[in-house]
PDB file of C-alpha atoms in Angstrom:
ATOM      1  CA  UNK A   1      19.207  60.244  61.601  1.00 43.00           C
ATOM      2  CA  UNK A   2      22.185  61.112  60.318  1.00 49.00           C
ATOM      3  CA  UNK A   3      23.279  60.151  63.483  1.00 59.00           C
ATOM      4  CA  UNK A   4      25.030  57.854  64.972  1.00 76.00           C
ATOM      5  CA  UNK A   5      22.823  54.947  66.134  1.00 78.00           C
ATOM      6  CA  UNK A   6      25.651  52.509  67.696  1.00 84.00           C
ATOM      7  CA  UNK A   7      27.631  55.000  69.252  1.00 83.00           C
ATOM      8  CA  UNK A   8      24.536  57.252  70.456  1.00 78.00           C
ATOM      9  CA  UNK A   9      23.723  53.663  72.488  1.00 82.00           C
ATOM     10  CA  UNK A  10      26.628  52.358  73.344  1.00 85.00           C
ATOM     11  CA  UNK A  11      26.980  56.186  75.155  1.00 83.00           C
ATOM     12  CA  UNK A  12      24.203  55.099  77.674  1.00 82.00           C
ATOM     13  CA  UNK A  13      23.155  51.381  76.781  1.00 87.00           C
ATOM     14  CA  UNK A  14      24.960  48.476  76.663  1.00 92.00           C
ATOM     15  CA  UNK A  15      22.256  45.221  74.479  1.00 95.00           C
ATOM     16  CA  UNK A  16      23.045  41.828  77.030  1.00 97.00           C
ATOM     17  CA  UNK A  17      21.856  38.426  75.766  1.00 98.00           C
ATOM     18  CA  UNK A  18      19.978  36.906  78.806  1.00 98.00           C
ATOM     19  CA  UNK A  19      21.263  33.583  78.708  1.00 97.00           C
ATOM     20  CA  UNK A  20      21.084  32.795  82.150  1.00 97.00           C
ATOM     21  CA  UNK A  21      19.114  31.171  84.212  1.00 96.00           C
ATOM     22  CA  UNK A  22      20.240  35.128  86.965  1.00 95.00           C
ATOM     23  CA  UNK A  23      19.651  37.439  83.554  1.00 97.00           C
ATOM     24  CA  UNK A  24      16.694  35.600  82.627  1.00 98.00           C
ATOM     25  CA  UNK A  25      14.942  36.830  85.949  1.00 96.00           C
ATOM     26  CA  UNK A  26      15.395  39.815  85.741  1.00 95.00           C
ATOM     27  CA  UNK A  27      14.028  39.733  82.387  1.00 97.00           C
ATOM     28  CA  UNK A  28      10.570  38.122  84.230  1.00 97.00           C
ATOM     29  CA  UNK A  29      11.349  40.809  86.764  1.00 94.00           C
ATOM     30  CA  UNK A  30      11.667  44.014  84.315  1.00 94.00           C
ATOM     31  CA  UNK A  31       8.409  42.468  81.866  1.00 96.00           C
ATOM     32  CA  UNK A  32       6.415  43.028  86.093  1.00 94.00           C
ATOM     33  CA  UNK A  33       7.300  45.958  86.477  1.00 91.00           C
ATOM     34  CA  UNK A  34       6.244  47.390  83.224  1.00 91.00           C
ATOM     35  CA  UNK A  35       3.435  45.060  82.554  1.00 91.00           C
ATOM     36  CA  UNK A  36       1.973  45.127  86.274  1.00 92.00           C
ATOM     37  CA  UNK A  37       3.038  48.029  88.866  1.00 88.00           C
ATOM     38  CA  UNK A  38       3.379  50.577  86.030  1.00 87.00           C
ATOM     39  CA  UNK A  39       0.943  49.794  83.441  1.00 87.00           C
ATOM     40  CA  UNK A  40      -1.292  47.543  85.063  1.00 90.00           C
ATOM     41  CA  UNK A  41      -2.257  45.420  82.288  1.00 89.00           C
ATOM     42  CA  UNK A  42      -1.919  41.900  83.927  1.00 91.00           C
ATOM     43  CA  UNK A  43      -1.793  41.780  87.872  1.00 94.00           C
ATOM     44  CA  UNK A  44      -0.204  39.832  90.560  1.00 94.00           C
ATOM     45  CA  UNK A  45      -2.395  36.558  90.012  1.00 93.00           C
ATOM     46  CA  UNK A  46      -0.694  36.556  86.701  1.00 91.00           C
ATOM     47  CA  UNK A  47       2.114  36.322  87.551  1.00 95.00           C
ATOM     48  CA  UNK A  48       5.028  33.523  89.536  1.00 96.00           C
ATOM     49  CA  UNK A  49       5.795  34.023  92.840  1.00 95.00           C
ATOM     50  CA  UNK A  50       9.021  33.150  94.773  1.00 95.00           C
ATOM     51  CA  UNK A  51      12.112  34.531  97.261  1.00 91.00           C
ATOM     52  CA  UNK A  52      15.356  35.757  96.149  1.00 87.00           C
ATOM     53  CA  UNK A  53      18.504  35.204  97.507  1.00 86.00           C
ATOM     54  CA  UNK A  54      17.837  37.111 100.530  1.00 89.00           C
ATOM     55  CA  UNK A  55      14.443  35.252 101.257  1.00 92.00           C
ATOM     56  CA  UNK A  56      12.060  37.751 100.926  1.00 93.00           C
ATOM     57  CA  UNK A  57       9.224  37.283  98.726  1.00 93.00           C
ATOM     58  CA  UNK A  58       9.317  38.648  94.923  1.00 94.00           C
ATOM     59  CA  UNK A  59       6.721  38.517  92.081  1.00 95.00           C
ATOM     60  CA  UNK A  60       8.074  37.698  88.359  1.00 96.00           C
ATOM     61  CA  UNK A  61       6.190  38.110  85.048  1.00 97.00           C
ATOM     62  CA  UNK A  62       6.776  34.078  82.862  1.00 97.00           C
ATOM     63  CA  UNK A  63       4.819  32.932  80.472  1.00 96.00           C
ATOM     64  CA  UNK A  64       4.188  28.966  78.850  1.00 96.00           C
ATOM     65  CA  UNK A  65       6.362  30.856  75.528  1.00 98.00           C
ATOM     66  CA  UNK A  66       9.371  31.463  76.992  1.00 98.00           C
ATOM     67  CA  UNK A  67      10.175  27.916  77.528  1.00 96.00           C
ATOM     68  CA  UNK A  68      10.725  28.257  73.927  1.00 98.00           C
ATOM     69  CA  UNK A  69      11.897  32.212  73.358  1.00 98.00           C
ATOM     70  CA  UNK A  70      15.121  33.779  73.494  1.00 98.00           C
ATOM     71  CA  UNK A  71      15.932  37.182  75.417  1.00 98.00           C
ATOM     72  CA  UNK A  72      17.768  40.208  75.797  1.00 98.00           C
ATOM     73  CA  UNK A  73      17.486  43.160  78.167  1.00 97.00           C
ATOM     74  CA  UNK A  74      18.808  46.981  77.439  1.00 94.00           C
ATOM     75  CA  UNK A  75      21.791  48.633  80.442  1.00 90.00           C
ATOM     76  CA  UNK A  76      22.039  51.572  81.251  1.00 86.00           C
ATOM     77  CA  UNK A  77      25.738  52.372  81.305  1.00 86.00           C
ATOM     78  CA  UNK A  78      25.434  55.152  84.537  1.00 83.00           C
ATOM     79  CA  UNK A  79      23.189  53.425  86.804  1.00 84.00           C
ATOM     80  CA  UNK A  80      23.602  49.977  86.055  1.00 87.00           C
ATOM     81  CA  UNK A  81      19.019  49.103  85.718  1.00 88.00           C
ATOM     82  CA  UNK A  82      18.399  47.712  82.949  1.00 91.00           C
ATOM     83  CA  UNK A  83      16.024  49.839  80.657  1.00 89.00           C
ATOM     84  CA  UNK A  84      13.919  48.070  79.416  1.00 93.00           C
ATOM     85  CA  UNK A  85      13.380  43.692  77.269  1.00 96.00           C
ATOM     86  CA  UNK A  86      12.884  41.920  74.145  1.00 97.00           C
ATOM     87  CA  UNK A  87      11.762  37.941  73.790  1.00 98.00           C
ATOM     88  CA  UNK A  88      11.736  37.187  70.107  1.00 98.00           C
ATOM     89  CA  UNK A  89       9.697  34.143  70.538  1.00 98.00           C
ATOM     90  CA  UNK A  90      11.116  30.267  68.899  1.00 98.00           C
ATOM     91  CA  UNK A  91       9.665  27.245  66.760  1.00 98.00           C
ATOM     92  CA  UNK A  92       8.432  24.778  69.180  1.00 97.00           C
ATOM     93  CA  UNK A  93      11.286  21.945  69.235  1.00 94.00           C
ATOM     94  CA  UNK A  94       8.970  19.826  69.301  1.00 95.00           C
ATOM     95  CA  UNK A  95       5.664  20.556  67.338  1.00 96.00           C
ATOM     96  CA  UNK A  96       6.116  22.995  64.150  1.00 96.00           C
ATOM     97  CA  UNK A  97       2.615  23.824  64.082  1.00 96.00           C
ATOM     98  CA  UNK A  98       2.663  25.041  67.940  1.00 97.00           C
ATOM     99  CA  UNK A  99       0.686  28.217  68.128  1.00 98.00           C
ATOM    100  CA  UNK A 100       2.070  31.846  68.932  1.00 98.00           C
ATOM    101  CA  UNK A 101       1.001  34.233  70.745  1.00 97.00           C
ATOM    102  CA  UNK A 102      -0.491  36.380  68.086  1.00 97.00           C
ATOM    103  CA  UNK A 103      -2.805  33.208  66.964  1.00 97.00           C
ATOM    104  CA  UNK A 104      -4.303  32.785  69.428  1.00 96.00           C
ATOM    105  CA  UNK A 105      -5.090  36.469  70.501  1.00 94.00           C
ATOM    106  CA  UNK A 106      -5.540  37.608  67.156  1.00 96.00           C
ATOM    107  CA  UNK A 107      -7.864  36.931  63.720  1.00 96.00           C
ATOM    108  CA  UNK A 108      -6.047  36.527  61.767  1.00 97.00           C
ATOM    109  CA  UNK A 109      -6.026  36.884  57.769  1.00 95.00           C
ATOM    110  CA  UNK A 110      -2.723  35.709  57.022  1.00 89.00           C
ATOM    111  CA  UNK A 111      -1.752  33.289  58.955  1.00 95.00           C
ATOM    112  CA  UNK A 112       1.935  31.233  58.658  1.00 97.00           C
ATOM    113  CA  UNK A 113       0.565  27.457  57.561  1.00 96.00           C
ATOM    114  CA  UNK A 114       3.853  26.550  55.232  1.00 96.00           C
ATOM    115  CA  UNK A 115       6.019  24.178  58.086  1.00 95.00           C
ATOM    116  CA  UNK A 116       8.868  24.675  56.482  1.00 96.00           C
ATOM    117  CA  UNK A 117       8.036  29.061  56.603  1.00 97.00           C
ATOM    118  CA  UNK A 118       6.955  27.549  60.342  1.00 98.00           C
ATOM    119  CA  UNK A 119      10.228  26.455  61.780  1.00 97.00           C
ATOM    120  CA  UNK A 120      11.952  29.964  60.622  1.00 97.00           C
ATOM    121  CA  UNK A 121       8.991  32.141  62.639  1.00 98.00           C
ATOM    122  CA  UNK A 122       9.354  34.392  65.235  1.00 98.00           C
ATOM    123  CA  UNK A 123       8.031  36.663  66.726  1.00 98.00           C
ATOM    124  CA  UNK A 124       8.276  39.328  68.038  1.00 97.00           C
ATOM    125  CA  UNK A 125       7.194  39.244  71.921  1.00 95.00           C
ATOM    126  CA  UNK A 126       7.229  41.680  75.899  1.00 95.00           C
ATOM    127  CA  UNK A 127       8.684  44.198  74.322  1.00 90.00           C
ATOM    128  CA  UNK A 128       8.752  46.778  77.048  1.00 89.00           C
ATOM    129  CA  UNK A 129      10.675  49.807  78.615  1.00 88.00           C
ATOM    130  CA  UNK A 130      11.324  50.359  81.953  1.00 86.00           C
ATOM    131  CA  UNK A 131       8.964  53.577  83.268  1.00 81.00           C
ATOM    132  CA  UNK A 132      11.599  55.436  84.850  1.00 76.00           C
ATOM    133  CA  UNK A 133      12.799  56.159  80.617  1.00 72.00           C
ATOM    134  CA  UNK A 134       9.289  57.804  79.673  1.00 62.00           C
ATOM    135  CA  UNK A 135       9.359  61.467  79.566  1.00 54.00           C
ATOM    136  CA  UNK A 136       7.082  62.622  77.587  1.00 44.00           C
ATOM    137  CA  UNK A 137       3.128  63.560  78.477  1.00 37.00           C
ATOM    138  CA  UNK A 138       1.265  60.843  77.216  1.00 43.00           C
ATOM    139  CA  UNK A 139       4.104  57.617  76.655  1.00 44.00           C
ATOM    140  CA  UNK A 140       3.727  56.647  80.113  1.00 44.00           C
ATOM    141  CA  UNK A 141       0.199  54.449  78.901  1.00 49.00           C
ATOM    142  CA  UNK A 142       2.778  52.689  77.010  1.00 52.00           C
ATOM    143  CA  UNK A 143       4.127  49.400  76.966  1.00 51.00           C
ATOM    144  CA  UNK A 144       6.754  50.928  74.166  1.00 46.00           C
ATOM    145  CA  UNK A 145       7.085  54.484  76.389  1.00 43.00           C
ATOM    146  CA  UNK A 146       5.976  55.844  72.937  1.00 41.00           C
ATOM    147  CA  UNK A 147       3.398  59.578  72.656  1.00 42.00           C
ATOM    148  CA  UNK A 148       1.029  58.951  70.142  1.00 46.00           C
ATOM    149  CA  UNK A 149       2.867  61.778  68.110  1.00 46.00           C
ATOM    150  CA  UNK A 150       5.751  60.440  66.306  1.00 38.00           C
ATOM    151  CA  UNK A 151       7.134  62.998  65.275  1.00 44.00           C
ATOM    152  CA  UNK A 152       7.525  65.228  68.734  1.00 39.00           C
ATOM    153  CA  UNK A 153      11.018  62.364  68.057  1.00 35.00           C
ATOM    154  CA  UNK A 154      12.798  64.223  64.906  1.00 35.00           C
ATOM    155  CA  UNK A 155      13.290  67.526  65.864  1.00 38.00           C
ATOM    156  CA  UNK A 156      16.367  69.061  65.105  1.00 39.00           C
ATOM    157  CA  UNK A 157      18.195  68.933  68.602  1.00 35.00           C
ATOM    158  CA  UNK A 158      16.274  66.004  70.058  1.00 35.00           C
ATOM    159  CA  UNK A 159      18.439  64.237  72.382  1.00 44.00           C
ATOM    160  CA  UNK A 160      15.887  61.661  74.397  1.00 51.00           C
ATOM    161  CA  UNK A 161      16.584  58.026  74.857  1.00 50.00           C
ATOM    162  CA  UNK A 162      14.113  57.037  73.606  1.00 52.00           C
ATOM    163  CA  UNK A 163      14.404  56.140  69.361  1.00 62.00           C
ATOM    164  CA  UNK A 164      17.505  54.717  71.094  1.00 72.00           C
ATOM    165  CA  UNK A 165      16.001  52.419  73.770  1.00 83.00           C
ATOM    166  CA  UNK A 166      13.718  51.400  71.043  1.00 83.00           C
ATOM    167  CA  UNK A 167      15.930  50.727  68.486  1.00 85.00           C
ATOM    168  CA  UNK A 168      17.785  49.177  70.939  1.00 89.00           C
ATOM    169  CA  UNK A 169      15.765  46.965  71.445  1.00 92.00           C
ATOM    170  CA  UNK A 170      15.999  45.767  67.703  1.00 91.00           C
ATOM    171  CA  UNK A 171      19.224  45.463  67.482  1.00 92.00           C
ATOM    172  CA  UNK A 172      18.723  43.570  70.078  1.00 95.00           C
ATOM    173  CA  UNK A 173      15.633  41.189  68.617  1.00 95.00           C
ATOM    174  CA  UNK A 174      18.202  41.135  64.736  1.00 93.00           C
ATOM    175  CA  UNK A 175      20.935  39.241  66.781  1.00 95.00           C
ATOM    176  CA  UNK A 176      18.515  36.275  68.048  1.00 97.00           C
ATOM    177  CA  UNK A 177      17.315  35.741  64.628  1.00 95.00           C
ATOM    178  CA  UNK A 178      20.789  35.865  63.277  1.00 94.00           C
ATOM    179  CA  UNK A 179      20.660  33.475  65.733  1.00 95.00           C
ATOM    180  CA  UNK A 180      18.442  31.519  65.929  1.00 97.00           C
ATOM    181  CA  UNK A 181      18.256  31.132  61.661  1.00 96.00           C
ATOM    182  CA  UNK A 182      14.701  33.137  61.709  1.00 97.00           C
ATOM    183  CA  UNK A 183      13.423  34.973  58.394  1.00 96.00           C
ATOM    184  CA  UNK A 184      10.068  35.745  59.316  1.00 97.00           C
ATOM    185  CA  UNK A 185       8.724  37.339  62.194  1.00 98.00           C
ATOM    186  CA  UNK A 186       5.034  38.329  63.624  1.00 98.00           C
ATOM    187  CA  UNK A 187       4.646  41.222  66.030  1.00 97.00           C
ATOM    188  CA  UNK A 188       1.203  42.783  67.671  1.00 96.00           C
ATOM    189  CA  UNK A 189       2.736  46.331  67.783  1.00 91.00           C
ATOM    190  CA  UNK A 190       0.728  49.475  69.486  1.00 89.00           C
ATOM    191  CA  UNK A 191      -0.434  51.689  66.250  1.00 90.00           C
ATOM    192  CA  UNK A 192       2.696  54.503  67.916  1.00 85.00           C
ATOM    193  CA  UNK A 193       5.747  52.565  67.926  1.00 83.00           C
ATOM    194  CA  UNK A 194       4.148  51.136  64.271  1.00 88.00           C
ATOM    195  CA  UNK A 195       4.439  54.755  62.591  1.00 87.00           C
ATOM    196  CA  UNK A 196       7.562  55.192  64.712  1.00 81.00           C
ATOM    197  CA  UNK A 197       9.225  52.159  63.449  1.00 85.00           C
ATOM    198  CA  UNK A 198       7.249  53.061  60.062  1.00 88.00           C
ATOM    199  CA  UNK A 199       9.131  56.596  59.505  1.00 86.00           C
ATOM    200  CA  UNK A 200      12.953  54.369  60.004  1.00 87.00           C
ATOM    201  CA  UNK A 201      11.595  53.137  56.692  1.00 90.00           C
ATOM    202  CA  UNK A 202      11.008  49.524  58.988  1.00 90.00           C
ATOM    203  CA  UNK A 203       8.326  47.203  57.132  1.00 89.00           C
ATOM    204  CA  UNK A 204       5.389  45.748  59.472  1.00 94.00           C
ATOM    205  CA  UNK A 205       3.061  43.986  57.019  1.00 95.00           C
ATOM    206  CA  UNK A 206      -1.008  43.680  58.453  1.00 96.00           C
ATOM    207  CA  UNK A 207      -1.893  40.834  58.686  1.00 97.00           C
ATOM    208  CA  UNK A 208      -5.816  40.852  60.103  1.00 97.00           C
ATOM    209  CA  UNK A 209      -8.026  43.275  62.257  1.00 97.00           C
ATOM    210  CA  UNK A 210      -6.768  45.754  65.079  1.00 96.00           C
ATOM    211  CA  UNK A 211      -7.630  44.400  68.414  1.00 96.00           C
ATOM    212  CA  UNK A 212      -7.789  45.979  71.792  1.00 93.00           C
ATOM    213  CA  UNK A 213      -6.024  44.069  74.676  1.00 85.00           C
ATOM    214  CA  UNK A 214      -4.773  47.131  76.607  1.00 81.00           C
ATOM    215  CA  UNK A 215      -5.409  48.879  74.160  1.00 86.00           C
ATOM    216  CA  UNK A 216      -5.129  49.243  69.658  1.00 92.00           C
ATOM    217  CA  UNK A 217      -3.008  46.521  68.649  1.00 95.00           C
ATOM    218  CA  UNK A 218      -2.193  45.398  65.100  1.00 96.00           C
ATOM    219  CA  UNK A 219      -0.643  41.832  64.079  1.00 97.00           C
ATOM    220  CA  UNK A 220       2.154  42.521  60.865  1.00 97.00           C
ATOM    221  CA  UNK A 221       4.916  40.516  60.038  1.00 98.00           C
ATOM    222  CA  UNK A 222       7.922  41.341  58.591  1.00 96.00           C
ATOM    223  CA  UNK A 223      11.368  39.669  57.278  1.00 95.00           C
ATOM    224  CA  UNK A 224      14.404  40.762  57.075  1.00 89.00           C
ATOM    225  CA  UNK A 225      14.396  40.332  53.350  1.00 91.00           C
ATOM    226  CA  UNK A 226      12.099  42.868  52.887  1.00 91.00           C
ATOM    227  CA  UNK A 227      12.519  44.795  55.778  1.00 92.00           C
ATOM    228  CA  UNK A 228      15.961  45.703  55.928  1.00 93.00           C
ATOM    229  CA  UNK A 229      16.616  47.328  52.104  1.00 94.00           C
ATOM    230  CA  UNK A 230      13.472  49.959  52.774  1.00 94.00           C
ATOM    231  CA  UNK A 231      15.658  50.937  56.435  1.00 94.00           C
ATOM    232  CA  UNK A 232      19.642  51.065  53.889  1.00 94.00           C
ATOM    233  CA  UNK A 233      18.068  53.344  51.869  1.00 94.00           C
ATOM    234  CA  UNK A 234      14.782  55.857  54.226  1.00 92.00           C
ATOM    235  CA  UNK A 235      17.294  55.711  57.468  1.00 89.00           C
ATOM    236  CA  UNK A 236      20.604  53.942  56.554  1.00 91.00           C
ATOM    237  CA  UNK A 237      21.891  55.164  60.391  1.00 88.00           C
ATOM    238  CA  UNK A 238      19.039  52.533  62.031  1.00 88.00           C
ATOM    239  CA  UNK A 239      20.195  50.398  59.394  1.00 93.00           C
ATOM    240  CA  UNK A 240      23.766  50.570  60.295  1.00 91.00           C
ATOM    241  CA  UNK A 241      22.790  49.917  64.097  1.00 89.00           C
ATOM    242  CA  UNK A 242      20.218  46.630  63.768  1.00 91.00           C
ATOM    243  CA  UNK A 243      22.834  45.386  61.546  1.00 91.00           C
ATOM    244  CA  UNK A 244      25.884  46.011  63.135  1.00 88.00           C
ATOM    245  CA  UNK A 245      26.774  47.930  60.070  1.00 89.00           C
ATOM    246  CA  UNK A 246      26.306  45.009  57.931  1.00 90.00           C
ATOM    247  CA  UNK A 247      27.453  42.104  60.321  1.00 85.00           C
ATOM    248  CA  UNK A 248      24.208  40.489  60.129  1.00 81.00           C
ATOM    249  CA  UNK A 249      22.916  41.290  57.903  1.00 73.00           C
ATOM    250  CA  UNK A 250      22.638  37.515  55.959  1.00 55.00           C
ATOM    251  CA  UNK A 251      20.397  35.061  58.518  1.00 43.00           C
ATOM    252  CA  UNK A 252      21.456  31.272  58.993  1.00 42.00           C
ATOM    253  CA  UNK A 253      19.478  29.186  55.988  1.00 41.00           C
TER     254      UNK A 253
END
């Protein structure tokens, strides 16, 4: 991809670190919109309830892993709508062997058991794109908003915002990885998203068989040390975007 993705992303979207209670509530409300209203992957009974600032009842999607997670939102500049969100689940501060969702729901061939590595392990999770930004046939049933035929994103004149959204969220993940000193990340990926990211040189190594959870999912692990050099080689513009032109190349150890 020859496009300056940083300029393209910044033209349409803004990365917002959800580092306040108010912004985190926007995360949970967007996840309710995507996981319950748009895809039906969860139900109202799976969600939490309360009142908004006007005293109206609301529902939001939140789980126990949010207590040890960092979050980002992607805001559409022109409308102010929050288009997408992702979180990075972090090591438990009180129990280094506390499980990640992937370890609870997937039969892993190669789980991370080393205690030192678990202290630098995260899980990319709750990667969700609003229906408003899913425009192509075949994407509406996808959490990440990616069609099965990823070749449609590589037409010469393709101007769709989807790659900016997906890659923008991975830029957000890289910022969280950098901030928290994470070196390795678990992820349970939709196959279409995995193929799309593979075309950008992103390396996700399978660590278990496919699981069927609202569709086929692939349990994977990746590391910045392995993934970033390959991304830089295959898709330099993507490397520029997710590392902020190299600023986030090194994570804290």
